[in-house]
Coordinates of C-alpha atoms in Angstrom, one line a residue:
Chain N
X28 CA 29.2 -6.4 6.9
X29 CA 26.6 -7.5 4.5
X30 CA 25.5 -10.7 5.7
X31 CA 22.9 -11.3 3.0
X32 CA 23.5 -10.3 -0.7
X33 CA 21.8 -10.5 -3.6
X34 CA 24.6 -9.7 -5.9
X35 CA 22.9 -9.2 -9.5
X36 CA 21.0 -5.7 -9.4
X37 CA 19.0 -6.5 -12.5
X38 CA 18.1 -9.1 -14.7
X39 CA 15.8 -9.2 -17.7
X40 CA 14.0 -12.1 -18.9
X41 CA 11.4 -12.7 -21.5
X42 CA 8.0 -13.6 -20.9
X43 CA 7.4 -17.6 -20.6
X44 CA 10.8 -17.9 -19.5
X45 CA 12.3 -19.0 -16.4
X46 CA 13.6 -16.0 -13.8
X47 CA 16.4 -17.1 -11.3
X48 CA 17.0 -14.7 -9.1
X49 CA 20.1 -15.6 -6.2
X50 CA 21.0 -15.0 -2.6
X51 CA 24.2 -15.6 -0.5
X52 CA 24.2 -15.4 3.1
X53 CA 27.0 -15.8 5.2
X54 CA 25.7 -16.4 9.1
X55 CA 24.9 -20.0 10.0
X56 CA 22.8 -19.3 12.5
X57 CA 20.1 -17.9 9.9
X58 CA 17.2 -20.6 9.8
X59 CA 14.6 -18.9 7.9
X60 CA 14.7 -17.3 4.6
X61 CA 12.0 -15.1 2.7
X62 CA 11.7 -13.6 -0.6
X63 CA 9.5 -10.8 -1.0
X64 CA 8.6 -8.7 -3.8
X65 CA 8.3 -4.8 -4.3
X66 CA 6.6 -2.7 -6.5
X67 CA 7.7 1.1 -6.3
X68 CA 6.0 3.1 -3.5
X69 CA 4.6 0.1 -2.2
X70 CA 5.3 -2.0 0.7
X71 CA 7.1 -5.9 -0.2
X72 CA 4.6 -8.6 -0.2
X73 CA 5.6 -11.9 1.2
X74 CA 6.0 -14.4 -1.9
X75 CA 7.4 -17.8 -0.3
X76 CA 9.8 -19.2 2.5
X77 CA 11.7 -22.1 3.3
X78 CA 13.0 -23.5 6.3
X79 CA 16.5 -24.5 7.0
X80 CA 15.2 -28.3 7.6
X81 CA 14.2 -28.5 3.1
X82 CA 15.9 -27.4 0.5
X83 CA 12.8 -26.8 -1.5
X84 CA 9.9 -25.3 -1.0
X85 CA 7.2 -24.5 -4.2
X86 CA 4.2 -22.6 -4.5
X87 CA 2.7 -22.4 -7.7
X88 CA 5.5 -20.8 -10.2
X89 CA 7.4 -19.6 -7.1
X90 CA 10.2 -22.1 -6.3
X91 CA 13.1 -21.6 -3.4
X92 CA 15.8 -23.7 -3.1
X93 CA 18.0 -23.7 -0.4
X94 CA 21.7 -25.4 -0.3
X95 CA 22.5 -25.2 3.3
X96 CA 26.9 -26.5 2.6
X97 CA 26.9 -23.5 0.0
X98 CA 24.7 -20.5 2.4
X99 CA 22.9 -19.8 -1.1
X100 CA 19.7 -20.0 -1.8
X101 CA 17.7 -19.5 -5.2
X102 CA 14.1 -18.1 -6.2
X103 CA 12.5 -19.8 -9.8
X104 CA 9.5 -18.0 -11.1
X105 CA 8.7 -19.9 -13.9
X106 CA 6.6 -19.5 -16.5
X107 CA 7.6 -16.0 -16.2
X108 CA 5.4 -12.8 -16.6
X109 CA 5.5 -9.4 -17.4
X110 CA 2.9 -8.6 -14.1
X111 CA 6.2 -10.3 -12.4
X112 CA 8.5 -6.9 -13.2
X113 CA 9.4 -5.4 -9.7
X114 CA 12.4 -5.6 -7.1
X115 CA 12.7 -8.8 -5.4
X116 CA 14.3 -8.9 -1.7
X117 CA 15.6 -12.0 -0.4
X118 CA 15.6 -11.9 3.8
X119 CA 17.1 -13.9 6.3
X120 CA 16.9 -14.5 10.4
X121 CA 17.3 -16.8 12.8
X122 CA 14.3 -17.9 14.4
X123 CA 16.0 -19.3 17.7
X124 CA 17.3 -15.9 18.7
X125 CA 14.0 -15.0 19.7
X126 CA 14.6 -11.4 17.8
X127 CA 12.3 -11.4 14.8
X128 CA 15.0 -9.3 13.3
X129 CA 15.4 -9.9 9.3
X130 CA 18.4 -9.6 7.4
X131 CA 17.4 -8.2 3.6
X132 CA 19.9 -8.4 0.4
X133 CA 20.2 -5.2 -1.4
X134 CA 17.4 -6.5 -4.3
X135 CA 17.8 -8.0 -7.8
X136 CA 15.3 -5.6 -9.9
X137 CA 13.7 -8.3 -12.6
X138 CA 12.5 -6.7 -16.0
X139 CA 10.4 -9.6 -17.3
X140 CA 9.8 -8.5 -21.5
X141 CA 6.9 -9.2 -23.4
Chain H
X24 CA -6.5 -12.3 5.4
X25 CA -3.0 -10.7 5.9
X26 CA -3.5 -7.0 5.5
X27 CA -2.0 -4.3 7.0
X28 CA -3.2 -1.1 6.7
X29 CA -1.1 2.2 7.0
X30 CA -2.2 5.9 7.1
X31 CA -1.5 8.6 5.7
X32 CA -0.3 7.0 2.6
X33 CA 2.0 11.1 1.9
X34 CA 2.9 13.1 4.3
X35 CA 5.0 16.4 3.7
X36 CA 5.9 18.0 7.1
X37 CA 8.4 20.5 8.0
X38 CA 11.3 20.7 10.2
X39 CA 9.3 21.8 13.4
X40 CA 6.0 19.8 12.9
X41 CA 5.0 16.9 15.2
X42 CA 3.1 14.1 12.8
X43 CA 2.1 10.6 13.5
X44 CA 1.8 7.4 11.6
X45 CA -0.2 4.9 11.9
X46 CA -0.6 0.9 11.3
X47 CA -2.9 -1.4 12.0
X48 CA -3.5 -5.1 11.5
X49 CA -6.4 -7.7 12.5
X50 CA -4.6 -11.1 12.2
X51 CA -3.9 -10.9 15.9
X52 CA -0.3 -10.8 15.6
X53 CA 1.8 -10.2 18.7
X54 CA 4.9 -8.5 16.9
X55 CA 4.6 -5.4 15.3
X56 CA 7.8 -3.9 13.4
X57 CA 8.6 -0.3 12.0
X58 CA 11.0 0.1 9.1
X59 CA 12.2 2.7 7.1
X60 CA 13.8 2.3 3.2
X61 CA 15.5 4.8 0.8
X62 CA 15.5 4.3 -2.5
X63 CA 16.8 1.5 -4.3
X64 CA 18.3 0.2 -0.3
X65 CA 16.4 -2.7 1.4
X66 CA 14.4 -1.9 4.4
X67 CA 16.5 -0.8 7.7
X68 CA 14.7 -2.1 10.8
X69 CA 14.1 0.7 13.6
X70 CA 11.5 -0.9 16.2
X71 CA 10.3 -4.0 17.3
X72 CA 7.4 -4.4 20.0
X73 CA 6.7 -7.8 21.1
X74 CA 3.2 -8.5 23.3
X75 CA 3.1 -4.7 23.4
X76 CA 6.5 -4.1 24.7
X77 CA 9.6 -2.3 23.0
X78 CA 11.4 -5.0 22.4
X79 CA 14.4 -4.0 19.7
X80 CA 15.3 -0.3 19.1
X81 CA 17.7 0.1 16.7
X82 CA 19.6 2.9 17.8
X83 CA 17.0 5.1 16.2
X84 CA 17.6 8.8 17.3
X85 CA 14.7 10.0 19.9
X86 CA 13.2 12.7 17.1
X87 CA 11.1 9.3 16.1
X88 CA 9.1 7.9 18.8
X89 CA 7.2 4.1 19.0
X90 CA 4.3 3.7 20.8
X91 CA 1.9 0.6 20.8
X92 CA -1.5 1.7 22.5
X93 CA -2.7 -2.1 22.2
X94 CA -2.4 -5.4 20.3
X95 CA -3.8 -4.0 16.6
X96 CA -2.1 -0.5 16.9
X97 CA 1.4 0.6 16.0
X98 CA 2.1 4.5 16.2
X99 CA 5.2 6.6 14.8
X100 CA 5.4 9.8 16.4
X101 CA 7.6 12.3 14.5
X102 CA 9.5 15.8 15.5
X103 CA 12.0 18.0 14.5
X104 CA 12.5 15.6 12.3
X105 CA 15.3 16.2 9.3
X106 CA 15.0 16.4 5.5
X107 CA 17.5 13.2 5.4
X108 CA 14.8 11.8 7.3
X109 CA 12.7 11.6 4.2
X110 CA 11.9 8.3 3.2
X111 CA 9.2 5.3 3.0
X112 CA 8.0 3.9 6.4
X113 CA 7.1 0.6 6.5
X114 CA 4.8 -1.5 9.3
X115 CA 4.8 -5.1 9.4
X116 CA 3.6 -7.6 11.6
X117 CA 4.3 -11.3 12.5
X118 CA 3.2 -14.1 15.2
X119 CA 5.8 -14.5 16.8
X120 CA 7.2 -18.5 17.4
X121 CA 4.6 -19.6 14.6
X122 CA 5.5 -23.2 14.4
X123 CA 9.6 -21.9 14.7
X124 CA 8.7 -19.5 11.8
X125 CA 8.1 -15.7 11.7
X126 CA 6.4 -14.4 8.6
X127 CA 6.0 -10.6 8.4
X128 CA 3.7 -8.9 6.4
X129 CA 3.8 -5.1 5.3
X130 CA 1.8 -2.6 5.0
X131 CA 1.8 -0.6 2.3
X132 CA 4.3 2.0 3.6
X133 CA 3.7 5.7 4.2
X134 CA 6.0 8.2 2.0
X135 CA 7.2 10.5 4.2
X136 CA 8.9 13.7 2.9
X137 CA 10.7 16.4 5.3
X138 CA 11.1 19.7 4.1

């Protein structure tokens, strides 16, 4: 049971533009999201995070939005730039279980084009 | 400052050696995590220690052994391990209950290929 998917694979998006990259989670109890991104061979970096109690959090041209009634939740990278080509993972957990276990989506591989 | 740090970055090893890996972190996080991903799969968690302690094992068969000598230090212990076993091995650490959020951090993984 996948209970966090990321259910584009790829997307490709000139430079300057605006990326949107999606995730759809289906366990209620998840109260902290993540995205991180991944070069190849290389271990993710964090980007940004939101809590369950905003449903926006920004950080320079990394914006999440979370909609809590719909489980989805949203990176923007905007303007966009080709150093921004790599895998992105969105993650989930639930901070009051006390597990520090994360839930990660399969990826959405961005191809940003010069 | 929110590095870890991983060694060996490659390792090739066959089906009899014993190998370690190591991480390492100076934020003075008390959770310390080991992960492993395949290509083109999202990271599969296999240990958790929290405060030291094995906390989470993720049914992760005994041929891969955690140990965490102190707060800074996370260790892999590998043998007999199998070619399918092949893959990149991630370390990440958080603070655990940081204000009611848990940010981990990577390391830059350590490619790990089984002959």
């Amino acid at each position: 049971d996948q209970q966090v998917k990321q259910n584009s694979p790829s997307l490709s998006v000139q430079e300057g533009r605006i990326s949107i990259l999606n995730c759809d989670y289906t366990n209620s109890m998840f109260d902290y999201f993540l995205w991180y991104k991944k070069y190849p061979a290389e271990g993710p970096t964090f980007l940004i995070s939101i809590s369950s109690i905003k449903d926006k959090n920004e950080d320079g041209r990394f914006t999440v939005f979370l909609n809590k009634s719909a489980k989805h939740l949203s990176l923007h990278i905007v303007p966009s730039q080709p150093g921004d080509s790599a895998v992105y993972f969105c993650a989930a957990t639930p901070t009051t279980s006390g597990t520090y276990k994360y839930i990660f989506g399969t990826g959405t591989r961005l191809k940003v084009l010069a | 400052d929110t590095e870890v740090t991983q060694t060996p970055k490659h390792l090739v090893m066959g089906m009899t050696n014993k190998k370690s890996l190591k991480c390492e972190q100076h934020m003075g996080h008390r959770a310390m995590y080991w992960y492993k991903q395949k290509a083109k799969k999202p990271p599969e968690l296999m240990f958790v220690y929290s405060y030291e302690k094995l906390s989470i094992n993720e049914s992760v068969p005994s041929r891969f052994s955690p140990e965490c000598p102190n707060s800074s230090l996370l260790n892999l212990h590998l043998h007999a391990l199998q070619p399918e076993d092949s893959a990149l091995y991630l370390c990440a650490s958080s603070q655990p209950g940081a204000g009611g959020t848990d940010t981990q951090y990577f390391g830059p993984g350590t490619r790990l290929t089984v002959l």
